[in-house]
C-alpha positions as CSV (number, residue, x, y, z in Angstrom):
1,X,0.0,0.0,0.0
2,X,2.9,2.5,-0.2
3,X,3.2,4.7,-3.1
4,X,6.0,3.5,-5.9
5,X,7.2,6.9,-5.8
6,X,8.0,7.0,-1.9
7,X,9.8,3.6,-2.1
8,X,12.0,5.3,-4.9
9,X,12.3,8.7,-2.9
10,X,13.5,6.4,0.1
11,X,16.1,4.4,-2.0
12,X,17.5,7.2,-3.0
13,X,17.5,9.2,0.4
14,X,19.6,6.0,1.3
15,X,22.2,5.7,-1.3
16,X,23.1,9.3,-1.6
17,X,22.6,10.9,1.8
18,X,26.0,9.4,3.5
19,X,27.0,8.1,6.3
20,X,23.5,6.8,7.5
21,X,22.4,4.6,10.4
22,X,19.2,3.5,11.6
23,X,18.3,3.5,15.6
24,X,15.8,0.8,15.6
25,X,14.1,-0.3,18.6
26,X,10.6,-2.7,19.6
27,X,9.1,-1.5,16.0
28,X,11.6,-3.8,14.6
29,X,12.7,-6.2,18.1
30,X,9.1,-7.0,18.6
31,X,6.2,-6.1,17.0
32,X,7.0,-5.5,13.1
33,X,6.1,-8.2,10.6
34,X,8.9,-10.2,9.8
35,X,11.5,-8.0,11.8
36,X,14.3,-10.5,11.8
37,X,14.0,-10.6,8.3
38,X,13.4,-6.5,8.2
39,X,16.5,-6.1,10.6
40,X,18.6,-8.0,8.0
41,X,17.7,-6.6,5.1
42,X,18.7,-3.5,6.6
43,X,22.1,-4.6,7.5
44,X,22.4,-5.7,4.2
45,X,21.4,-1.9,2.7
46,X,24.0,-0.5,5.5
47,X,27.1,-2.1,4.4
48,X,26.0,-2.1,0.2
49,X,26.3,2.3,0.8
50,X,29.3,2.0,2.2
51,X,28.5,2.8,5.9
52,X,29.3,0.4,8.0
53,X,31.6,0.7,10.6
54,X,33.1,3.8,9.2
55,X,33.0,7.4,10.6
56,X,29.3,8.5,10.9
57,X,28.3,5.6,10.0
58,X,27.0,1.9,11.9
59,X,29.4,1.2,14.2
60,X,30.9,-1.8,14.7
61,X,31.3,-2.7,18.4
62,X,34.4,-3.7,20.1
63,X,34.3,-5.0,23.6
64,X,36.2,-2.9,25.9
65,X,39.7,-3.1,26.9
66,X,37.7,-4.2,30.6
67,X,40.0,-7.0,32.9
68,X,39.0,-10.7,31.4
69,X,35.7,-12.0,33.1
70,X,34.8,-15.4,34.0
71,X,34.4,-16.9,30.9
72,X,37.9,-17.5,28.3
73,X,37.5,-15.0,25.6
74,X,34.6,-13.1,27.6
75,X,35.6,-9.3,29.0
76,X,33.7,-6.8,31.2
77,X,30.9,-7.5,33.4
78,X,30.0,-11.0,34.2
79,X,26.9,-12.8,33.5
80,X,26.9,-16.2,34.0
81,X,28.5,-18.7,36.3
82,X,31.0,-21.1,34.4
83,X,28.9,-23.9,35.0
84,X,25.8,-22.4,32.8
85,X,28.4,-23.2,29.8
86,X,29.0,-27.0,30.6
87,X,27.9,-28.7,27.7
88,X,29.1,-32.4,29.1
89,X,26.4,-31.8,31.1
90,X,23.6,-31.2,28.8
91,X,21.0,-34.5,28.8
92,X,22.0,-36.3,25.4
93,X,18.9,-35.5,23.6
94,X,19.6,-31.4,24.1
95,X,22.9,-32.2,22.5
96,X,21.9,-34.3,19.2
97,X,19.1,-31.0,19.1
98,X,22.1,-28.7,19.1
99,X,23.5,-30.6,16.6
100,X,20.6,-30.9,14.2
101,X,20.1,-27.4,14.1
102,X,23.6,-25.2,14.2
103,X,24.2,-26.1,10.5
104,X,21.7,-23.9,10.0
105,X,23.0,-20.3,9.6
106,X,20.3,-19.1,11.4
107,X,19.1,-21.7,14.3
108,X,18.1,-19.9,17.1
109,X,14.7,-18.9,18.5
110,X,13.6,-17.0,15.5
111,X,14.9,-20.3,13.2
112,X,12.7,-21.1,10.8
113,X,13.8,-24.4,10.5
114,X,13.2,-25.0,13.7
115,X,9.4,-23.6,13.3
116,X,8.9,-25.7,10.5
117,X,9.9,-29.4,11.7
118,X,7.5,-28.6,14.8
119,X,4.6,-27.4,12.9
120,X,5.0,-30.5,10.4
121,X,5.5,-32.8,13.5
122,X,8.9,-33.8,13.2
123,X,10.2,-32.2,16.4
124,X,8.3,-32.7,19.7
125,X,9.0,-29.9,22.2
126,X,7.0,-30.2,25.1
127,X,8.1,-26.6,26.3
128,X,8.3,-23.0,25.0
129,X,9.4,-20.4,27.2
130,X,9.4,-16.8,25.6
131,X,10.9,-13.8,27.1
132,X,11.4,-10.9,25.5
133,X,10.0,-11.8,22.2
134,X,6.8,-11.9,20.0
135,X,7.5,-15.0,17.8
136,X,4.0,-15.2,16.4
137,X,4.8,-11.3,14.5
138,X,8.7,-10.8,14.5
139,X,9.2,-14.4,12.7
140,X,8.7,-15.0,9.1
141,X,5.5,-17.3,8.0
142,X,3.2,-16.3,11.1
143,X,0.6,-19.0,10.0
144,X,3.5,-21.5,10.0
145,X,4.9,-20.1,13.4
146,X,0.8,-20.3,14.7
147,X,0.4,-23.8,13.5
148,X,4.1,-24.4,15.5
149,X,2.9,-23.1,18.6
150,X,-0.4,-24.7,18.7
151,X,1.7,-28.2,18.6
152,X,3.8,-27.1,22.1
153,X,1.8,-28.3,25.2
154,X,2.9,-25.7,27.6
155,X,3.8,-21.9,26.7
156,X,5.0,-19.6,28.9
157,X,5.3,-15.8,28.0
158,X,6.7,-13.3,30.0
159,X,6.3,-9.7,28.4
160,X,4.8,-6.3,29.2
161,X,1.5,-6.4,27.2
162,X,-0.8,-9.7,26.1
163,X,1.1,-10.1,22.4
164,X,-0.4,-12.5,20.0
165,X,2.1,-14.9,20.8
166,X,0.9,-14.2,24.7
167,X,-2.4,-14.2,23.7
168,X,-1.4,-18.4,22.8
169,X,0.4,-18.9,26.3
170,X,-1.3,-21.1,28.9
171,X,0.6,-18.5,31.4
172,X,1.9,-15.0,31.1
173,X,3.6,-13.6,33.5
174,X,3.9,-9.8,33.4
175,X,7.7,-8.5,33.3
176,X,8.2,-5.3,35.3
177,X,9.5,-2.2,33.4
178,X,13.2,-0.6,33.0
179,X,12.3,1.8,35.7
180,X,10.8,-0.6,38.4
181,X,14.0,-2.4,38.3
182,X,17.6,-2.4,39.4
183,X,20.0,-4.1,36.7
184,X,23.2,-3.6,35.0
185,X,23.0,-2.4,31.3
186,X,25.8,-4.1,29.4
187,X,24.3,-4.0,25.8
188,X,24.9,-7.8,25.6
189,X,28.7,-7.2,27.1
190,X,29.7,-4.5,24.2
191,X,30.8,-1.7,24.7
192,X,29.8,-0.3,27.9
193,X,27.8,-0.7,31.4
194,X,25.2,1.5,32.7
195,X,23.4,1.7,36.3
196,X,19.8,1.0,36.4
197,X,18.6,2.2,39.3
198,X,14.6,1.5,40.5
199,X,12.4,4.6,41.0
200,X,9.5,2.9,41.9
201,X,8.4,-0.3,42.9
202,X,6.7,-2.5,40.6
203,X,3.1,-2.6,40.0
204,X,0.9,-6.1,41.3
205,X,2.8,-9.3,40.9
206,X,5.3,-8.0,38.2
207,X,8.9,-9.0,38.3
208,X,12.1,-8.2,36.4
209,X,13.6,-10.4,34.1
210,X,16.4,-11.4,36.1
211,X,13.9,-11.6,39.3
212,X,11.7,-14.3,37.6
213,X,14.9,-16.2,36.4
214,X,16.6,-16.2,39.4
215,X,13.2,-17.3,41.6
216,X,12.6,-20.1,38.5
217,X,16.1,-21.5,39.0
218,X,15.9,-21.3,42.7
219,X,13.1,-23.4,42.4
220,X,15.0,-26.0,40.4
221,X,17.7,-26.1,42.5
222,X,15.3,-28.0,45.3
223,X,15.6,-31.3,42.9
224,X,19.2,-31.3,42.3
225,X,21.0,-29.0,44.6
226,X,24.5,-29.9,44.4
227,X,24.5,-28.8,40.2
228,X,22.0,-26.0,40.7
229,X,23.3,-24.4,43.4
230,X,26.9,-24.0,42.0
231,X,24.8,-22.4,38.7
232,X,23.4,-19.8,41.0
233,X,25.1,-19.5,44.1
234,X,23.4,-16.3,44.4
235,X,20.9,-15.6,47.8
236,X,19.4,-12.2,45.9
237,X,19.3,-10.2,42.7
238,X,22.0,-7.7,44.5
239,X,24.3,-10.3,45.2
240,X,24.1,-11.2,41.3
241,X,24.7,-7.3,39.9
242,X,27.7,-7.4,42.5
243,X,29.3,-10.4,41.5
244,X,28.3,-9.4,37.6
245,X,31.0,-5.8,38.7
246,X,33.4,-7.8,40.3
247,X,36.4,-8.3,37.9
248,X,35.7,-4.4,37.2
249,X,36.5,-3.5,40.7
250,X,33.4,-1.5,41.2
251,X,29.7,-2.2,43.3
């Protein structure tokens, strides 16, 4: 339904009006159709001008020069305890999973792959937890996703408003917001940390993302203890953002 002549007006605001970038946020994360596919495309139209990672243009990230964390090859804040990465310890079917589905260049939650195996039956997941995401709009093929997600017995969604994808939970658990919270903002351990500091408390039963993950994990750590406890030897959120600063030498 847009006009011919504004998709040629656009083009051309994008090839000649250099360096460009493009601040995207939950228009494309969350709630566009096909946003994956949206976010890659414009990648793609990024680096074909000529601006990426050059002055003015999309920058290309590189972690700072921070002392190493726990994790080899890993700098900057923490995030997980070393025992979160043992694969050895992953139950042989998670493994052969893994297997079947890293070929792919994009297997991960938004894999389409993935979608399509369950929604034809050939992959039985008896689980989906979603956080953070709206697969039933930001993934390609919605009516293939929707026929996918009607085949998983148990869906729990955690997210700020009832999404279409929430909307197909059998629980949803509402997620507090960035300012009922206190966290760490480490842009996925880039380039920098920021201090998130709560200015009010949370409304009803709402919880952070790292509140609801650490109280889930607690709760698993009743059945096996000695594993689940050394994954999150943690007694409260603030002992977590403290250990997270540690190899920083802050608090």
């Amino acid at each position: 339904w847009v006009p011919e002549e504004k998709i040629v007006q656009a083009a051309r605001m994008i090839a000649f009006n250099v360096p460009w970038v493009l601040q995207w946020g939950v228009s494309f994360d969350q709630l566009g159709v096909n946003s994956s596919r949206a976010t890659q495309a414009v990648m793609i139209l990024i680096a074909i001008t000529g601006d990426l990672d050059v002055p003015g243009g999309m920058v290309m990230w590189d972690p700072p020069l921070y002392r190493k964390a726990s994790l080899p090859g890993e700098f900057g804040s923490r995030y997980v305890t070393p025992e979160m990465t043992r694969r050895d310890l992953l139950p042989p079917e998670v493994i052969e999973l893994n297997n079947r589905y890293k070929i792919y260049p994009l297997a991960h939650t938004h894999s389409d792959f993935l979608n399509r195996d369950i929604a034809e039956g050939k992959l039985h997941i008896e689980v989906l937890w979603v956080v953070g995401a709206n697969p039933l709009i930001n993934t390609m093929n919605s009516k293939m996703v929707y026929e996918a997600l009607k085949k998983i017995p148990f869906i729990v969604v955690w997210d700020h408003y009832l999404t279409p994808t929430a909307m197909m939970a059998d629980i949803v658990l509402p997620v507090s917001i960035w300012t009922e919270r206190d966290q760490i903002g480490d842009c996925h351990l880039m380039w920098g940390i920021m201090a998130r500091q709560k200015c009010v408390e949370p409304l009803g039963d709402a919880r952070s993302d790292e509140e609801g993950t650490f109280h889930f994990v607690k709760k698993l750590a009743k059945r096996d203890p000695q594993y689940w406890n050394k994954v999150i030897p943690w007694n409260s959120i603030e002992e977590w953002l403290d250990w997270r600063l540690e190899p920083l030498g802050m608090k």
